[in-house]
XYZ file of C-alpha atoms in Angstrom:
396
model
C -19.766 37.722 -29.191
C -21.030 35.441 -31.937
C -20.255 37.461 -35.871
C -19.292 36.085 -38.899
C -18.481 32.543 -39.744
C -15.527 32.149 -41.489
C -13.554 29.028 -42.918
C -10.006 28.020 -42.023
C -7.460 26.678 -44.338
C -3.399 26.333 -43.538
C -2.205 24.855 -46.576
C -1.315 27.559 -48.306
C 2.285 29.207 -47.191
C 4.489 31.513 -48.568
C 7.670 32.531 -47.080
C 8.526 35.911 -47.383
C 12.189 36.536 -49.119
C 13.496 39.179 -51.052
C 13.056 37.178 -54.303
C 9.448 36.445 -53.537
C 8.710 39.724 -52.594
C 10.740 41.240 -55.933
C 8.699 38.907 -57.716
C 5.147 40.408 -56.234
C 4.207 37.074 -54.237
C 4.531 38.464 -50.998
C 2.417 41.424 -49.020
C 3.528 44.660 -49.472
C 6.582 45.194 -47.078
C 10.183 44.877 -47.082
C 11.318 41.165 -46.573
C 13.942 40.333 -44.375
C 15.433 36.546 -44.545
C 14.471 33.506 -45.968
C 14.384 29.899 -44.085
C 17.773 29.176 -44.733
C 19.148 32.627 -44.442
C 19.141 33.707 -48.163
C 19.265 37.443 -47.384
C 22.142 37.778 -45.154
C 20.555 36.742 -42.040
C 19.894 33.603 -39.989
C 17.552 31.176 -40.286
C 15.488 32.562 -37.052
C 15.229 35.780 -38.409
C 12.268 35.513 -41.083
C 8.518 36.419 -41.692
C 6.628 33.383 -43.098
C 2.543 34.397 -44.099
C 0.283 31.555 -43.999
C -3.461 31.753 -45.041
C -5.375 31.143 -42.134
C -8.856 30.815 -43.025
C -11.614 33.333 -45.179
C -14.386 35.502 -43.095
C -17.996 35.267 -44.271
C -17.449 38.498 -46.334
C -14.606 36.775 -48.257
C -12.195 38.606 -46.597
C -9.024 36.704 -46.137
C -6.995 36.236 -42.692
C -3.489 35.399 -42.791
C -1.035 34.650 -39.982
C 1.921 35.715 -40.008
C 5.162 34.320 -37.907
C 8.519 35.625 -36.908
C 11.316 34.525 -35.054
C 14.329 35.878 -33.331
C 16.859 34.094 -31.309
C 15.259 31.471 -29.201
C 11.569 33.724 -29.399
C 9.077 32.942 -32.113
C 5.637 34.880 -32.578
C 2.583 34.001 -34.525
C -0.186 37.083 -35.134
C -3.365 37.316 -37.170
C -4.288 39.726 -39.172
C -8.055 39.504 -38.088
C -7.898 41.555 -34.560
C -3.890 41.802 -34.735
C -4.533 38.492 -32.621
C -0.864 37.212 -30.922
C -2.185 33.515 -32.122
C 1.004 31.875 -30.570
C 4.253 33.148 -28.198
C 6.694 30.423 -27.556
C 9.650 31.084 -25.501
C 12.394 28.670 -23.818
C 12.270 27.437 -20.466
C 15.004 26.628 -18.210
C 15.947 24.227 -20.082
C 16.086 25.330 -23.324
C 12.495 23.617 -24.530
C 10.119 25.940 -25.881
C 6.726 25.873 -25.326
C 3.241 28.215 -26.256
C 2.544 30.528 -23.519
C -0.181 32.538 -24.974
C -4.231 31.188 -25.221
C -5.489 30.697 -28.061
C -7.589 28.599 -31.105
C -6.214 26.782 -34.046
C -8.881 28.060 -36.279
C -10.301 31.343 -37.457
C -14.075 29.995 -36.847
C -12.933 30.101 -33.107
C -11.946 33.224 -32.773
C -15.068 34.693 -34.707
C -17.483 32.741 -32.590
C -15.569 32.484 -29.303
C -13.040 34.349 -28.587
C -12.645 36.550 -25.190
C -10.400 39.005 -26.792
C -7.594 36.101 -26.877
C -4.135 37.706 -28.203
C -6.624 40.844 -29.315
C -5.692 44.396 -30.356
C -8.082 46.259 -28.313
C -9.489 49.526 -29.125
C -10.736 52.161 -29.878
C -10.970 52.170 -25.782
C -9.680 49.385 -23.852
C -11.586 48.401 -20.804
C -15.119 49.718 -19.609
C -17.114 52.666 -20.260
C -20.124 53.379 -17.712
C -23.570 53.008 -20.063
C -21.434 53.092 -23.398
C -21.737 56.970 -22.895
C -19.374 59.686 -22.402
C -19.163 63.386 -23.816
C -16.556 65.462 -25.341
C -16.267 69.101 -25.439
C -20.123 69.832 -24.590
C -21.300 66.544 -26.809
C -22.452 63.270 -26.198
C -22.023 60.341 -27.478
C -23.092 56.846 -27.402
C -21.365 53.378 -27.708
C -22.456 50.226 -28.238
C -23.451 48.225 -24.459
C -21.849 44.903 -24.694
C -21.312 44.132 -21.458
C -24.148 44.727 -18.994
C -24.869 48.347 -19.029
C -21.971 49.162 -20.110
C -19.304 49.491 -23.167
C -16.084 46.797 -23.177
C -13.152 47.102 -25.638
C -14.697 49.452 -28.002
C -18.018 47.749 -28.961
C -18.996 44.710 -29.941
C -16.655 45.364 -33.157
C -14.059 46.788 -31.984
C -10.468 46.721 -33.136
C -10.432 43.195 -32.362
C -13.016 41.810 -34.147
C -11.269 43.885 -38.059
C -8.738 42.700 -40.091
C -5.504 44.851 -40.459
C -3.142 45.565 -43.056
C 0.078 43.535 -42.210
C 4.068 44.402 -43.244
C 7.527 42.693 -41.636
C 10.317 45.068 -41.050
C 13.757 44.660 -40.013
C 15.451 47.151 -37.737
C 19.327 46.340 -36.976
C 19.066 43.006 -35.018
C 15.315 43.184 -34.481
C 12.481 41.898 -36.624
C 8.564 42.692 -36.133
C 5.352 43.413 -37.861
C 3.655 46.556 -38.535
C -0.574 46.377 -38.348
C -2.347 49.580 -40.135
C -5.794 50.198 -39.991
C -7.844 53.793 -40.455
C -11.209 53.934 -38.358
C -13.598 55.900 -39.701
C -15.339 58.549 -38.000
C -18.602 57.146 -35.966
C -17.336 53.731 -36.111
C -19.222 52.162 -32.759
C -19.998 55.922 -31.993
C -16.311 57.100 -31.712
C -16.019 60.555 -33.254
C -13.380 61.359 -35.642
C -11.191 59.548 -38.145
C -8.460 57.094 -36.713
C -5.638 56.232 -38.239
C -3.798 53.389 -36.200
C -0.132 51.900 -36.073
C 0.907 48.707 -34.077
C 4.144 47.550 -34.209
C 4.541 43.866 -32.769
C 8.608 43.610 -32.577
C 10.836 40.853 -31.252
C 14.700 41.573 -29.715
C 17.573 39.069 -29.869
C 17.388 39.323 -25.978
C 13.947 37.807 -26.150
C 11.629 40.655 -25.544
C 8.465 41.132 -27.131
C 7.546 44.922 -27.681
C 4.182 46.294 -28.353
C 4.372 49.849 -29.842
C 1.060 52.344 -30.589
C 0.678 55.535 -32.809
C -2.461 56.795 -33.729
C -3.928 60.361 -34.793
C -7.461 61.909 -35.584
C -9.236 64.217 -37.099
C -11.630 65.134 -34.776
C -11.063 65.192 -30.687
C -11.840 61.937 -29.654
C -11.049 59.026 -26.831
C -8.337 56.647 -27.100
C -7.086 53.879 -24.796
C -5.371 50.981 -26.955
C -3.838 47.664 -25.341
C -3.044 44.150 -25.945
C -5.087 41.475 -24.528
C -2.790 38.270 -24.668
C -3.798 35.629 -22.146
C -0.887 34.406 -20.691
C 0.405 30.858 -18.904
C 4.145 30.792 -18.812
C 4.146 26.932 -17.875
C 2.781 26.471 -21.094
C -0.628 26.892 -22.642
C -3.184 24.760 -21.820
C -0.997 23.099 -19.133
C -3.722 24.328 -16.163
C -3.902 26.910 -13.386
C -1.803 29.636 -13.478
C -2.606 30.535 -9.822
C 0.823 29.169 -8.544
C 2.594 31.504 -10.615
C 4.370 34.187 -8.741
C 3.364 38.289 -9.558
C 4.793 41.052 -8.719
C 3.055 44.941 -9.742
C 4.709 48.268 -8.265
C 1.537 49.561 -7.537
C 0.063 50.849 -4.400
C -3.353 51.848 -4.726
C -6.106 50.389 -7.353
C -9.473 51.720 -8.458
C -12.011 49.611 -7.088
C -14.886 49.021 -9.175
C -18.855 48.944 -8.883
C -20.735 45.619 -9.346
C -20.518 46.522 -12.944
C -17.184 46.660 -12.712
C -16.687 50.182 -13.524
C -14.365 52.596 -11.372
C -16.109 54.414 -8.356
C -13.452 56.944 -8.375
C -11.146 55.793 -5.447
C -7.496 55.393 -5.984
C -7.669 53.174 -2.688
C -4.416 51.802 -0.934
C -3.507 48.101 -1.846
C -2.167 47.184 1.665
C -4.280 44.645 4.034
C -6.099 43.874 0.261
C -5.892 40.586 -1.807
C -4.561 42.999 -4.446
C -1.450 44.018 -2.434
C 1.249 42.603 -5.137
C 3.824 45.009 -4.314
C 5.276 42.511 -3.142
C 5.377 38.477 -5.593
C 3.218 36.416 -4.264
C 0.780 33.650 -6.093
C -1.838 34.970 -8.098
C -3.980 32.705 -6.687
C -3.140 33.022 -2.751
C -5.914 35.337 -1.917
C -8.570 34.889 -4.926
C -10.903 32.933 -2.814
C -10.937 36.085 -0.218
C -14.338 37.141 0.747
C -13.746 40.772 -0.308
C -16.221 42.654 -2.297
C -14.486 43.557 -4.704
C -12.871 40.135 -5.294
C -16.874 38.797 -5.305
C -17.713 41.414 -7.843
C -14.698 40.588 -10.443
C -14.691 36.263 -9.114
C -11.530 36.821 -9.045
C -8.959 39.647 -9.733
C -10.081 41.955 -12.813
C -8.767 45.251 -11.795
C -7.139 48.010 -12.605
C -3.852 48.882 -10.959
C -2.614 52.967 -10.538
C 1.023 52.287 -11.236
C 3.446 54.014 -8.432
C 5.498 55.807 -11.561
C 2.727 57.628 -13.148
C 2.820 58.005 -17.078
C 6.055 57.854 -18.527
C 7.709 58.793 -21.624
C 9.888 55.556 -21.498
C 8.663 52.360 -20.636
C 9.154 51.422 -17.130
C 9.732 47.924 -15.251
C 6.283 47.755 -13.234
C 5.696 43.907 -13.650
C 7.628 41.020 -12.804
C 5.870 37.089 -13.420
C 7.699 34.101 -12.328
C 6.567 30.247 -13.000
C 8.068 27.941 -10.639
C 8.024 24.796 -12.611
C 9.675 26.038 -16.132
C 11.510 29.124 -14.509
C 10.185 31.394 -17.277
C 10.262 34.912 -15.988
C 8.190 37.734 -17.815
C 8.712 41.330 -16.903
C 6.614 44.033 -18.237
C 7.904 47.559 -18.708
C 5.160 49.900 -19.674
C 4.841 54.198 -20.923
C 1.082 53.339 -19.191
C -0.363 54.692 -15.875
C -2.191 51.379 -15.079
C -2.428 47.697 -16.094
C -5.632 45.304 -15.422
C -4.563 42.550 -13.642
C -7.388 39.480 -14.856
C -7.295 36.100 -13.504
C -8.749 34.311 -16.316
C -12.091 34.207 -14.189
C -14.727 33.904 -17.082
C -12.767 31.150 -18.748
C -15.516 27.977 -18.738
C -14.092 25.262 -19.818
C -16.632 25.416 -23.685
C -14.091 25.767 -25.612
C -10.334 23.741 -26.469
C -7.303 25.802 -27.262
C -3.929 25.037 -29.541
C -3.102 21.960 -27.347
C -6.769 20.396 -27.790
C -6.933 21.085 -23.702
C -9.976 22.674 -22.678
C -9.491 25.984 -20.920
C -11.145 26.383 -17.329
C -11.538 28.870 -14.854
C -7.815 30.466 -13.971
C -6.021 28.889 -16.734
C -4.468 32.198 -18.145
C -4.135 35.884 -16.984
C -3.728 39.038 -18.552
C -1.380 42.061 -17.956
C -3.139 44.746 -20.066
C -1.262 48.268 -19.291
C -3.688 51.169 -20.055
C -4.881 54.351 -18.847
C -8.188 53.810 -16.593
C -11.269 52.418 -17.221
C -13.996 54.701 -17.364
C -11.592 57.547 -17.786
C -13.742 59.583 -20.243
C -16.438 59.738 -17.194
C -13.971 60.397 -14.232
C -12.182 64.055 -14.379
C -9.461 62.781 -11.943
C -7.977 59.518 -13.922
C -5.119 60.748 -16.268
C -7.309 62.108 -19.824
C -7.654 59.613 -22.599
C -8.655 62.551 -24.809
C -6.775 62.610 -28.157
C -6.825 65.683 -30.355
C -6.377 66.541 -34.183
C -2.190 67.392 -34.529
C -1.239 65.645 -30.985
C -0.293 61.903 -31.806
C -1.157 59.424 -29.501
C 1.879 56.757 -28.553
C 2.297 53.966 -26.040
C 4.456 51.115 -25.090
C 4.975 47.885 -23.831
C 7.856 45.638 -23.439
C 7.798 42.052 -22.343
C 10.787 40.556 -21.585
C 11.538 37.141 -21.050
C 14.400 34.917 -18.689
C 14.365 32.008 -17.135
C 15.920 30.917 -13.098
């Protein structure tokens, strides 16, 4: 996953206010506060943009950080990257609990989808082929024989158009970007919304929109690795996880769906009710030898949902931080953080090893253009697609 090198620079910020923004220094967008509350608000509730670093085609990156009551995010415009998360503890200290890299050159070289937009289809696609209404089409194979996270250049490897909003108490940041038709053998034009939003309450929601010109496949998710004792602070197989979920799909040695929706019970993926991530990882199952470790998608109990719906619940023992994960999605990939190999250093200069983060990513099902039975990913010209995904954070 090695594409262009890029530069990284931090020393250039600009804090977004209404009188910068009047006076054309900030990106296009409405601005909501200043640091010290200029425009009404409170301190906590501003945008600052920060140049992050310059890609090898001169394109810039910037990073961009809000805040909201005790909750402060940190996202990239390369690959809509969530760069930072830091929420309270118990206690009231706040700490990082998203993986990631202080430097752009990192995430260009490195990066395995850390804090990533993913798209245009999230997960695996058997051979990096599917067909749509009698025609084929091919992808590019980046992962054995088949397709992962839409290519080798997929959603999370462009840089988006970033604005801040401010809606009544909340604050957020829209990412735009149009795909063209063909890009990594997707038919049809794209044209993509994210909006990354943060509540006073403390919950972080992801919202998607996107529409096409052409029938195509969509399947968008986040891919923030997560460690709610604190990044780069070590195993996260202690912490406790709970999924409503009672069957999975199990996968191929590929890791791509056989078809099954099989039961959970008598499994090491039996979360239905919390238990440590980590309690039954070393189980001699197959299909816990052919992910080393958990990388599987779960077939949520509720289905797919208009409204988001509580199917997660993650609780650390140490800091008390508790995330729960409402979802519109049918299914979320459980990963344990199994390909993690200790070459590379995160934010906290700690080196990340195997099981050091996990990800939550709610989606439809891999595979789905290939398997008739999983709920369609098919998006057509008029129908808008739109998902979302609320994480919401307490402590005990």
């Amino acid at each position: 996953m090695t594409h262009q090198k890029s530069t990284s620079s931090t020393s250039r910020r600009t804090v977004i206010t209404a009188a910068a923004a009047a006076a054309g220094v900030a990106a296009a967008g409405p601005a909501y506060a200043s640091p010290g509350g200029a425009s009404g608000t409170s301190g906590r509730e501003r945008a600052v943009k920060e140049h992050f670093g310059t890609l090898a085609d001169g394109t810039k990156v910037d990073r961009w950080t809000i805040e909201n009551g005790r909750t402060r995010l940190s996202v990239l415009s390369y690959g809509g990257v969530v760069q930072s998360l830091e929420i309270p503890d118990r206690h009231g200290r706040r700490a990082n609990v998203s993986l990631g890299f202080t430097d752009l050159d990192a995430y260009v070289a490195s990066s395995p989808y850390f804090g990533a937009l993913i798209g245009r289809y999230g997960n695996r696609i058997a051979r990096g082929a599917f067909s749509l209404d009698g025609k084929a089409y091919q992808l590019p194979v980046n992962d054995g024989p088949n397709s992962l996270h839409g290519g080798d250049k997929g959603f999370d490897k462009r840089v988006w158009s970033v604005e801040p909003f401010r809606k009544g108490a909340d604050v957020g940041l829209t990412l735009r970007r149009v795909s063209p038709d063909g890009e990594m053998g997707y038919p049809g034009q794209l044209t993509v919304r994210v909006d990354y939003t943060l509540t006073p309450a403390g919950d972080f929601r992801i919202d998607y929109e996107a529409t096409t010109d052409k029938a195509t496949v969509v399947n968008l998710t986040n891919h923030t690795y997560y460690n709610l004792a604190g990044e780069g602070s070590g195993s996260i197989y202690d912490h406790r996880l709970q999924i409503a979920a009672s069957r999975y799909t199990p996968v191929d040695k590929t890791l791509i769906p056989t078809g099954e929706l099989a039961k959970v019970a008598g499994t090491p993926f039996d979360f239905r009710r919390a238990k440590e991530i980590g309690r039954d990882i070393r189980d001699a199952h197959q299909q816990v030898l052919y992910g080393q470790g958990l990388d599987h998608n779960f077939a949520l109990d509720k289905g797919l949902t208009r409204r988001p719906e509580h199917i997660v619940t993650v609780t650390e023992p140490e800091s008390g931080r508790v995330m729960k994960i409402a979802t519109t999605e049918p299914g979320v990939q459980l990963y344990s953080g199994n390909f993690l190999t200790g070459t590379f250093a995160g934010t906290s200069g700690q080196v990340y090893r195997q099981g050091d983060g996990f990800c939550l990513e709610t989606q439809h099902f891999p595979d789905s253009p290939n398997q008739p039975a999983f709920p369609s990913t098919v998006l057509r010209p008029g129908a808008t697609y739109r998902s979302t995904t609320v994480h919401s954070f307490s402590t005990r």
